[in-house]
Amino acid sequence: MAVAKVDNFINGKWQTAPKTEWFESRNPANPDEVLGLFPQSTAEDVEAAVAAAASAFDGWRALGLVKRAESLLAVAKLMEADKESLAQVVAHEAGKQINEARADVIEAIHTAEYAFSYGHIGQYGKVLADEVPTKRCFEVSEPRGVVVAITPWNFPIALPFWLTGLSLVVGNCVILKPSEYTPLCGAKIAGYFEQAGVPAGVFQVLQGTGEAVGSRLVSHPRTQVVLFTGSYEVGRQIKMEVATHADKVCTIETGGKNAVLIMDDADLDMAVSASVLSAFKTAGQRCVTAGRLLVDERVADRFTDQFVSAAKRVTVGNPLDEHAFYGAMINEQGVEKGRRFNEMARREGFEILLDRNNEPPPTSKGYWLRPFVYRGRWRSDSVCLTEEAFSPHVAVVPVRGIEEAVRVYNDTKYGLSGAIITEDYRKAKYAEEHMKCGIFYWNLPCIGAGVRMPFGGVKQSGNLIPSAAGLLPVITHPKAITYNLDRTIVMAQGLKAEIK
């Protein structure tokens, strides 16, 4: 059967430069299944997209906040009507279990609706009082220009909307570079914008690798904003490149080594549920995945028995199986990395509580990893305890009380997400105030970000500018405006206007 070629979406048209190389998108649960062929975008494609975005900017900005917001609502309605079909695409291409795939789509819809709501209110600045009643002071938020959004494969529909929804509503034009592992999802998003009648050049999709396409977009002199989610190494390179440009800013979200803290007074049933969700959803392939469960030693044995028992029941299977807990790893490299971390736990001398990877895989050719659980005291020199595995690989670490739990939580180079399970408000408050993270939960898993909240971390989890609802400072520029309504000039701070 012939495999369809899917072009880039540039300047309102599906087009690709001549002599383009094409790459395949395959189903990670069944790598023999080719989902489509996609262009490895060239420098010519990048130039065409940037020129189109720059050309469309003034007209898009001139529409005004409310009209721009209506375009996002139109896109949300199209996705809503197509959400089951779109979820099937996510399950096939990203390997996400179908319920997770549906949640990915629903989150994208909610994010588009949130962006619409923000814009439809019509407020894009504030009025300030001045010491002189004949002056009017305003702060208005102006769009920066051309936004580059470079998104990962693990939330291939939701994350593009986290980065592009508000960017578009406030008046920027956006070029999306989706992951080369989920290009079909990126193309589907472009299709909704095309159907919604968004003006040409306002939203575009360029396919390809970060090295070939993303780097060109980041360094291009006519792009003003870079929004990135991915590895710290790539994020650091983006920061260094952006720093060489006078008129460019970025935000990066670059992973974590997150943890759930289980205190001695915790509801253990709740703690086990939160921990299973935090450690194993999406096969551990989330930047907010808990790689560590920090358990008060007074309940460590009871919690560990219950948690391991639950991990034995986690169903790994076909992403289209409604009853599977999680689906496939994204590729062979993800499987190999997870296996390396599992072996590292053995080499570092930890007690292996559960390794289900000798069980038969759901399919012979898919990319699969099963839950791996180990236990041991905290060691700052342990690679598997301090580095991100991005797989269903989790440690149970006994601790002595809340202060040690928080100290251990903070003892990594990351600071993205964390949770505490406790019935004691004081312990929860202590953790909230002392855990160095950007996202905190009490009596919840450390996954599950809301669309109306900022999403980002500290230390090597980001650059202190969160995405999602926290994007406004990077996608807009505040302009200070002062009007004089009198015929005389009165200066601030008592300065005199008279010339003698």
Coordinates of C-alpha atoms in Angstrom, one line a residue:
M1 CA 0.0 0.0 0.0
A2 CA 1.3 3.4 -0.9
V3 CA 2.2 5.7 2.0
A4 CA 0.9 9.2 1.9
K5 CA 3.3 12.1 1.7
V6 CA 2.2 15.1 3.9
D7 CA 3.7 18.4 3.1
N8 CA 4.7 21.3 5.3
F9 CA 2.0 23.9 6.0
I10 CA 3.6 27.2 4.8
N11 CA 1.8 30.5 4.1
G12 CA -1.6 28.9 4.1
K13 CA -0.6 26.1 1.7
W14 CA 0.6 22.5 1.9
Q15 CA 3.9 22.8 0.1
T16 CA 7.5 21.6 0.3
A17 CA 10.7 22.7 -1.4
P18 CA 11.9 20.7 -4.4
K19 CA 14.4 17.9 -3.9
T20 CA 13.3 17.4 -0.3
E21 CA 14.2 14.3 1.6
W22 CA 11.4 12.5 3.3
F23 CA 11.3 10.6 6.6
E24 CA 8.8 8.1 7.9
S25 CA 6.6 8.2 10.9
R26 CA 6.0 4.7 12.4
N27 CA 3.7 3.2 15.0
P28 CA 5.9 2.5 18.1
A29 CA 3.6 -0.4 19.1
N30 CA 4.0 -1.9 15.6
P31 CA 7.0 -0.4 13.9
D32 CA 6.1 -2.2 10.6
E33 CA 3.2 0.2 10.3
V34 CA 4.2 3.4 8.4
L35 CA 1.8 6.3 9.2
G36 CA 3.1 8.7 6.6
L37 CA 6.1 10.4 4.9
F38 CA 7.1 13.9 6.0
P39 CA 9.6 16.4 4.7
Q40 CA 13.0 17.1 6.2
S41 CA 12.5 20.8 5.9
T42 CA 15.3 22.7 4.1
A43 CA 16.7 26.2 4.6
E44 CA 14.4 27.2 1.8
D45 CA 11.4 26.0 3.7
V46 CA 12.5 27.9 6.8
E47 CA 13.0 31.1 4.8
A48 CA 9.6 30.8 3.2
A49 CA 7.9 30.2 6.6
V50 CA 9.7 33.1 8.4
A51 CA 9.0 35.5 5.5
A52 CA 5.3 34.5 5.5
A53 CA 5.0 35.0 9.3
A54 CA 6.8 38.3 9.2
S55 CA 4.5 39.5 6.4
A56 CA 1.3 38.3 8.1
F57 CA 2.2 39.9 11.5
D58 CA 0.9 43.4 10.9
G59 CA -2.4 42.2 9.5
W60 CA -2.9 39.7 12.3
R61 CA -2.1 42.2 14.9
A62 CA -4.5 44.7 13.4
L63 CA -7.4 42.3 13.8
G64 CA -7.5 43.0 17.5
L65 CA -7.5 40.8 20.6
V66 CA -11.2 39.7 20.4
K67 CA -11.1 38.8 16.7
R68 CA -7.9 36.8 17.1
A69 CA -9.5 35.0 20.0
E70 CA -12.4 33.9 17.9
S71 CA -10.0 32.1 15.6
L72 CA -8.8 30.0 18.5
L73 CA -12.3 29.1 19.4
A74 CA -13.0 28.0 15.9
V75 CA -10.0 25.7 16.1
A76 CA -11.2 24.3 19.4
K77 CA -14.6 23.6 18.0
L78 CA -13.1 21.7 15.0
M79 CA -11.0 19.6 17.4
E80 CA -14.0 18.9 19.6
A81 CA -15.9 17.6 16.6
D82 CA -12.9 15.4 15.7
K83 CA -11.5 14.4 19.1
E84 CA -12.0 10.7 18.9
S85 CA -10.3 10.5 15.4
L86 CA -7.5 12.7 16.6
A87 CA -7.0 10.6 19.8
Q88 CA -6.6 7.6 17.6
V89 CA -3.9 9.4 15.7
V90 CA -2.1 10.2 19.0
A91 CA -2.4 6.6 20.1
H92 CA -1.0 5.2 16.9
E93 CA 1.9 7.7 16.5
A94 CA 2.9 8.5 20.1
G95 CA 2.1 5.0 21.5
K96 CA 0.0 6.6 24.2
Q97 CA -2.8 4.5 25.7
I98 CA -6.1 5.6 24.2
N99 CA -7.5 7.2 27.3
E100 CA -4.3 9.2 27.7
A101 CA -4.5 10.1 24.0
R102 CA -8.0 11.4 24.6
A103 CA -6.8 13.4 27.6
D104 CA -4.1 14.9 25.4
V105 CA -6.6 16.1 22.8
I106 CA -9.0 17.4 25.5
E107 CA -6.2 19.3 27.1
A108 CA -5.4 20.9 23.8
I109 CA -9.1 21.9 23.4
H110 CA -9.2 23.3 26.9
T111 CA -6.0 25.3 26.2
A112 CA -7.4 26.7 23.0
E113 CA -10.6 27.7 24.9
Y114 CA -8.5 29.2 27.6
A115 CA -6.6 31.3 25.0
F116 CA -9.9 32.3 23.5
S117 CA -11.3 33.3 26.9
Y118 CA -8.2 35.4 27.7
G119 CA -8.5 37.2 24.4
H120 CA -12.3 37.6 24.4
I121 CA -12.1 39.5 27.7
G122 CA -10.2 42.1 25.6
Q123 CA -7.9 43.3 28.4
Y124 CA -4.3 43.7 27.2
G125 CA -2.8 46.1 29.7
K126 CA -3.7 48.3 32.7
V127 CA -4.3 52.0 33.6
L128 CA -2.2 53.5 36.3
A129 CA -2.8 56.5 38.5
D130 CA -0.2 59.4 38.3
E131 CA 0.7 62.0 40.8
V132 CA -0.6 64.6 38.4
P133 CA -4.3 64.4 37.6
T134 CA -3.8 65.7 34.1
K135 CA -1.7 62.8 33.1
R136 CA -2.9 59.3 32.0
C137 CA -0.5 56.4 32.4
F138 CA -1.0 53.1 30.7
E139 CA 0.8 49.8 30.3
V140 CA 0.0 47.9 27.2
S141 CA 1.2 44.4 26.2
E142 CA 2.5 44.3 22.6
P143 CA 3.1 41.1 20.7
R144 CA 6.8 40.5 19.9
G145 CA 6.5 39.2 16.4
V146 CA 7.4 35.7 15.0
V147 CA 7.2 32.9 17.6
V148 CA 9.0 29.5 17.1
A149 CA 7.5 26.7 19.1
I150 CA 9.5 23.5 19.2
T151 CA 7.5 20.7 20.9
P152 CA 8.1 17.1 22.0
W153 CA 6.4 13.9 21.0
N154 CA 4.9 12.9 24.4
F155 CA 2.1 15.5 24.3
P156 CA 1.9 16.0 20.6
I157 CA -1.4 17.8 20.6
A158 CA -1.7 19.5 24.0
L159 CA 1.8 20.9 24.2
P160 CA 1.7 22.8 20.8
F161 CA -1.4 24.5 22.1
W162 CA 0.3 25.4 25.4
L163 CA 2.9 27.2 23.5
T164 CA 0.9 28.6 20.5
G165 CA -2.6 29.4 21.9
L166 CA -1.8 32.5 23.9
S167 CA 1.0 33.4 21.5
L168 CA -1.5 33.7 18.7
V169 CA -4.2 35.5 20.6
V170 CA -1.9 38.2 21.8
G171 CA -1.0 38.9 18.2
N172 CA 2.1 36.9 17.4
C173 CA 2.5 34.7 14.3
V174 CA 3.7 31.1 15.1
I175 CA 5.9 28.6 13.4
L176 CA 5.4 25.1 15.0
K177 CA 8.3 22.6 14.7
P178 CA 6.7 19.3 16.0
S179 CA 8.8 16.4 17.1
E180 CA 10.0 14.2 14.2
Y181 CA 8.5 11.3 16.1
T182 CA 5.0 12.7 15.9
P183 CA 4.8 14.7 12.6
L184 CA 1.3 13.5 11.7
C185 CA 0.0 15.1 14.9
G186 CA 1.6 18.3 13.9
A187 CA 0.1 18.1 10.5
K188 CA -3.3 17.5 11.9
I189 CA -3.0 20.6 14.0
A190 CA -2.2 22.6 10.9
G191 CA -5.3 21.2 9.2
Y192 CA -7.6 22.6 12.0
F193 CA -6.0 26.0 11.6
E194 CA -6.5 25.8 7.8
Q195 CA -10.2 24.8 8.2
A196 CA -10.7 27.6 10.7
G197 CA -9.7 30.1 8.1
V198 CA -6.8 31.6 10.1
P199 CA -5.0 34.0 7.7
A200 CA -2.0 32.7 5.7
G201 CA 1.3 32.9 7.5
V202 CA -0.2 33.3 10.9
F203 CA 0.2 29.6 11.9
Q204 CA 2.6 27.3 10.0
V205 CA 4.1 23.9 10.5
L206 CA 7.6 22.8 9.5
Q207 CA 8.6 19.2 9.8
G208 CA 12.0 17.7 10.5
T209 CA 14.7 17.3 13.1
G210 CA 15.9 19.8 15.6
E211 CA 19.4 19.9 14.1
A212 CA 18.1 20.6 10.5
V213 CA 15.1 22.7 11.2
G214 CA 14.8 23.8 14.8
S215 CA 18.3 25.3 14.9
R216 CA 17.7 27.3 11.8
L217 CA 14.4 28.7 13.2
V218 CA 16.1 29.5 16.5
S219 CA 19.0 31.4 14.9
H220 CA 17.0 33.2 12.2
P221 CA 17.3 37.0 12.6
R222 CA 13.6 37.5 11.9
T223 CA 12.3 35.3 14.7
Q224 CA 11.7 37.0 18.0
V225 CA 10.6 34.3 20.5
V226 CA 11.6 30.7 21.0
L227 CA 9.4 28.3 23.0
F228 CA 11.1 25.0 23.6
T229 CA 10.3 21.7 25.5
G230 CA 12.9 19.0 25.5
S231 CA 16.3 18.1 26.8
Y232 CA 18.5 20.4 29.0
E233 CA 21.4 20.1 26.5
V234 CA 19.3 21.4 23.6
G235 CA 17.7 24.0 25.9
R236 CA 21.1 25.3 26.9
Q237 CA 22.2 25.6 23.3
I238 CA 19.0 27.6 22.6
K239 CA 19.7 29.9 25.5
M240 CA 23.2 30.5 24.2
E241 CA 22.0 31.2 20.7
V242 CA 19.2 33.5 21.8
A243 CA 21.7 35.5 24.0
T244 CA 23.5 36.5 20.8
H245 CA 20.5 38.3 19.4
A246 CA 19.4 41.8 20.6
D247 CA 15.7 41.2 19.9
K248 CA 15.0 37.6 20.9
V249 CA 13.8 35.9 24.0
C250 CA 13.1 32.2 24.9
T251 CA 11.6 29.9 27.5
I252 CA 12.8 26.4 27.9
E253 CA 11.3 23.5 29.8
T254 CA 13.9 20.7 30.2
G255 CA 12.8 17.8 32.3
G256 CA 13.1 16.8 36.0
K257 CA 13.9 14.1 38.5
N258 CA 10.6 14.5 40.4
A259 CA 9.4 12.9 43.6
V260 CA 6.4 12.0 45.7
L261 CA 6.9 12.5 49.4
I262 CA 4.9 10.0 51.5
M263 CA 4.7 11.0 55.2
D264 CA 4.1 8.7 58.2
D265 CA 0.5 10.0 58.6
A266 CA -0.3 9.5 54.9
D267 CA -3.4 7.7 53.6
L268 CA -1.5 4.8 52.2
D269 CA -4.2 3.9 49.6
M270 CA -4.0 7.4 48.3
A271 CA -0.2 7.4 48.4
V272 CA 0.0 4.2 46.4
S273 CA -2.5 5.5 43.8
A274 CA -0.7 8.8 43.5
S275 CA 2.7 7.0 43.2
V276 CA 1.6 4.5 40.5
L277 CA 0.2 7.4 38.4
S278 CA 3.2 9.5 39.0
A279 CA 5.7 6.8 38.2
F280 CA 4.1 4.8 35.3
K281 CA 1.7 6.9 33.3
T282 CA 2.9 7.3 29.7
A283 CA 5.4 4.6 30.5
G284 CA 7.3 7.2 32.6
Q285 CA 7.8 9.3 29.5
R286 CA 6.7 12.6 31.1
C287 CA 8.9 15.5 32.2
V288 CA 6.9 15.4 35.5
T289 CA 7.3 11.6 36.1
A290 CA 8.2 10.6 39.6
G291 CA 11.5 8.8 39.5
R292 CA 11.7 8.8 43.3
L293 CA 9.2 7.9 46.1
L294 CA 10.6 9.4 49.3
V295 CA 8.8 7.5 52.1
D296 CA 9.0 8.1 55.8
E297 CA 10.8 5.0 57.3
R298 CA 8.0 4.5 59.8
V299 CA 5.6 3.5 57.0
A300 CA 8.2 2.5 54.4
D301 CA 7.7 -1.3 54.6
R302 CA 3.9 -1.1 54.5
F303 CA 3.9 1.4 51.6
T304 CA 6.5 -0.6 49.7
D305 CA 4.5 -3.8 49.9
Q306 CA 1.4 -2.1 48.7
F307 CA 3.1 -0.2 45.9
V308 CA 5.0 -3.2 44.6
S309 CA 1.8 -5.2 44.6
A310 CA 0.1 -2.4 42.6
A311 CA 3.0 -2.2 40.2
K312 CA 2.7 -5.9 39.5
R313 CA -0.9 -5.3 38.3
V314 CA -0.1 -2.5 36.0
T315 CA -1.2 -3.5 32.5
V316 CA 1.2 -2.7 29.6
G317 CA -0.4 -3.2 26.3
N318 CA -1.6 -2.1 22.9
P319 CA -2.2 1.7 23.1
L320 CA -5.7 1.1 21.6
D321 CA -6.6 -1.2 24.5
E322 CA -9.1 0.6 26.7
H323 CA -7.9 -1.5 29.7
A324 CA -4.2 -1.0 29.4
F325 CA -2.6 1.3 31.9
Y326 CA 0.1 2.5 29.5
G327 CA 1.3 1.8 26.0
A328 CA 4.6 1.7 24.1
M329 CA 7.8 3.5 24.5
I330 CA 8.4 6.0 21.7
N331 CA 11.4 4.3 20.0
E332 CA 14.3 1.9 20.5
Q333 CA 16.4 4.6 22.0
G334 CA 13.9 5.2 24.7
V335 CA 13.9 1.4 25.5
E336 CA 17.7 1.3 25.6
K337 CA 17.9 4.3 27.9
G338 CA 15.4 2.7 30.3
R339 CA 17.3 -0.6 30.3
R340 CA 20.5 1.3 31.0
F341 CA 19.0 2.9 34.1
N342 CA 17.6 -0.5 35.3
E343 CA 21.0 -2.0 35.0
M344 CA 22.6 1.0 36.7
A345 CA 20.4 0.4 39.7
R346 CA 21.8 -3.1 39.9
R347 CA 25.4 -1.9 39.4
E348 CA 25.0 0.8 42.1
G349 CA 24.0 -1.9 44.6
F350 CA 20.3 -1.1 45.2
E351 CA 17.7 -3.7 46.2
I352 CA 15.6 -4.7 43.1
L353 CA 12.0 -5.0 44.3
L354 CA 10.4 -5.6 40.9
D355 CA 11.6 -6.1 37.3
R356 CA 8.8 -7.2 35.0
N357 CA 10.9 -6.9 31.8
N358 CA 11.3 -10.7 31.5
E359 CA 7.5 -10.9 30.9
P360 CA 6.5 -11.5 27.2
P361 CA 6.1 -8.2 25.4
P362 CA 2.6 -7.3 24.1
T363 CA 3.8 -7.4 20.5
S364 CA 7.0 -8.9 19.2
K365 CA 8.2 -5.8 17.3
G366 CA 6.9 -2.9 19.4
Y367 CA 9.0 -0.8 21.9
W368 CA 8.1 -1.9 25.4
L369 CA 9.3 -1.5 28.9
R370 CA 7.5 -2.8 32.0
P371 CA 7.7 -1.4 35.6
F372 CA 11.0 -1.5 37.4
V373 CA 11.1 -0.7 41.2
Y374 CA 14.2 -0.6 43.4
R375 CA 14.9 0.5 47.0
G376 CA 17.8 2.1 48.9
R377 CA 18.9 5.0 51.1
W378 CA 19.6 8.3 49.4
R379 CA 23.0 8.7 47.6
S380 CA 23.8 11.9 45.9
D381 CA 26.5 10.1 43.8
S382 CA 23.9 7.7 42.4
V383 CA 23.2 8.3 38.7
C384 CA 20.0 6.4 38.6
L385 CA 18.7 8.3 41.7
T386 CA 19.6 11.8 40.4
E387 CA 19.2 11.7 36.6
E388 CA 16.1 11.5 34.5
A389 CA 15.3 8.0 33.2
F390 CA 12.2 8.9 31.1
S391 CA 11.0 5.3 31.6
P392 CA 8.9 3.3 34.0
H393 CA 11.8 3.2 36.5
V394 CA 11.3 4.3 40.1
A395 CA 13.1 4.2 43.4
V396 CA 11.6 3.8 46.9
V397 CA 13.9 5.9 49.2
P398 CA 13.3 5.7 53.0
V399 CA 13.7 9.0 54.8
R400 CA 13.5 10.3 58.4
G401 CA 10.7 12.8 58.5
I402 CA 9.7 15.8 56.5
E403 CA 12.9 17.8 56.7
E404 CA 15.0 14.9 55.4
A405 CA 12.4 14.2 52.7
V406 CA 12.6 17.8 51.4
R407 CA 16.4 17.8 51.7
V408 CA 16.6 14.7 49.5
Y409 CA 14.0 16.1 47.1
N410 CA 16.2 19.1 46.5
D411 CA 19.4 17.2 46.1
T412 CA 19.3 17.0 42.3
K413 CA 20.1 19.5 39.6
Y414 CA 16.4 19.5 38.6
G415 CA 13.4 21.3 40.1
L416 CA 10.2 20.7 38.1
S417 CA 7.4 18.9 39.9
G418 CA 6.8 17.4 43.3
A419 CA 4.0 16.1 45.5
I420 CA 3.5 15.3 49.2
I421 CA 0.9 12.9 50.6
T422 CA 0.1 13.8 54.2
E423 CA -2.9 14.6 56.4
D424 CA -0.9 17.2 58.3
Y425 CA -1.3 20.8 56.9
R426 CA 2.0 21.9 58.6
K427 CA 4.0 19.2 56.7
A428 CA 2.3 20.1 53.5
K429 CA 3.1 23.8 54.0
Y430 CA 6.7 23.1 55.0
A431 CA 7.1 21.1 51.8
E432 CA 5.4 23.8 49.7
E433 CA 7.8 26.5 51.1
H434 CA 11.0 24.5 51.0
M435 CA 10.8 22.2 47.9
K436 CA 12.7 23.8 45.0
C437 CA 10.2 23.2 42.3
G438 CA 7.9 25.0 39.9
I439 CA 4.9 22.7 40.3
F440 CA 3.7 21.5 43.7
Y441 CA 0.9 19.1 44.7
W442 CA -0.6 18.1 48.0
N443 CA -2.4 14.8 48.2
L444 CA -2.2 14.4 44.4
P445 CA 0.2 12.8 41.9
C446 CA 3.1 15.0 40.7
I447 CA 1.6 14.8 37.2
G448 CA -1.5 16.5 35.8
A449 CA -0.9 20.2 35.2
G450 CA -3.9 22.5 34.7
V451 CA -4.2 24.7 31.6
R452 CA -4.8 27.9 33.6
M453 CA -1.6 27.5 35.6
P454 CA 2.1 28.3 34.8
F455 CA 4.2 25.3 33.9
G456 CA 7.9 25.3 34.5
G457 CA 10.7 24.6 36.9
V458 CA 13.8 25.9 38.5
K459 CA 17.5 24.9 38.3
Q460 CA 18.1 22.7 35.2
S461 CA 14.3 22.2 34.7
G462 CA 14.0 25.5 32.8
N463 CA 15.0 29.1 32.6
L464 CA 12.6 30.5 35.2
I465 CA 10.0 31.6 32.6
P466 CA 7.2 29.0 32.7
S467 CA 5.1 28.0 29.8
A468 CA 1.3 27.5 29.5
A469 CA -0.5 30.3 31.4
G470 CA 2.9 31.7 32.4
L471 CA 4.0 32.6 28.9
L472 CA 2.7 36.2 28.8
P473 CA 6.0 37.9 29.8
V474 CA 7.9 36.2 27.0
I475 CA 5.4 36.4 24.2
T476 CA 4.5 40.1 24.9
H477 CA 6.5 43.2 25.6
P478 CA 5.1 45.7 28.1
K479 CA 5.1 49.3 26.8
A480 CA 4.8 52.2 29.2
I481 CA 2.6 55.1 27.8
T482 CA 2.0 58.5 29.4
Y483 CA -0.4 61.1 28.0
N484 CA -0.3 64.7 29.1
L485 CA -3.8 66.2 28.9
D486 CA -2.8 69.7 30.0
R487 CA -1.0 72.6 28.2
T488 CA 1.8 72.7 30.7
I489 CA 4.5 70.2 31.3
V490 CA 4.8 68.8 34.9
M491 CA 7.7 66.4 35.3
A492 CA 7.9 63.5 37.7
Q493 CA 9.9 63.5 40.9
G494 CA 9.6 67.2 41.2
L495 CA 11.8 68.1 38.2
K496 CA 11.1 71.6 36.8
A497 CA 10.2 72.3 33.2
E498 CA 11.1 76.0 33.3
I499 CA 14.2 77.3 31.5
K500 CA 15.8 80.4 33.1

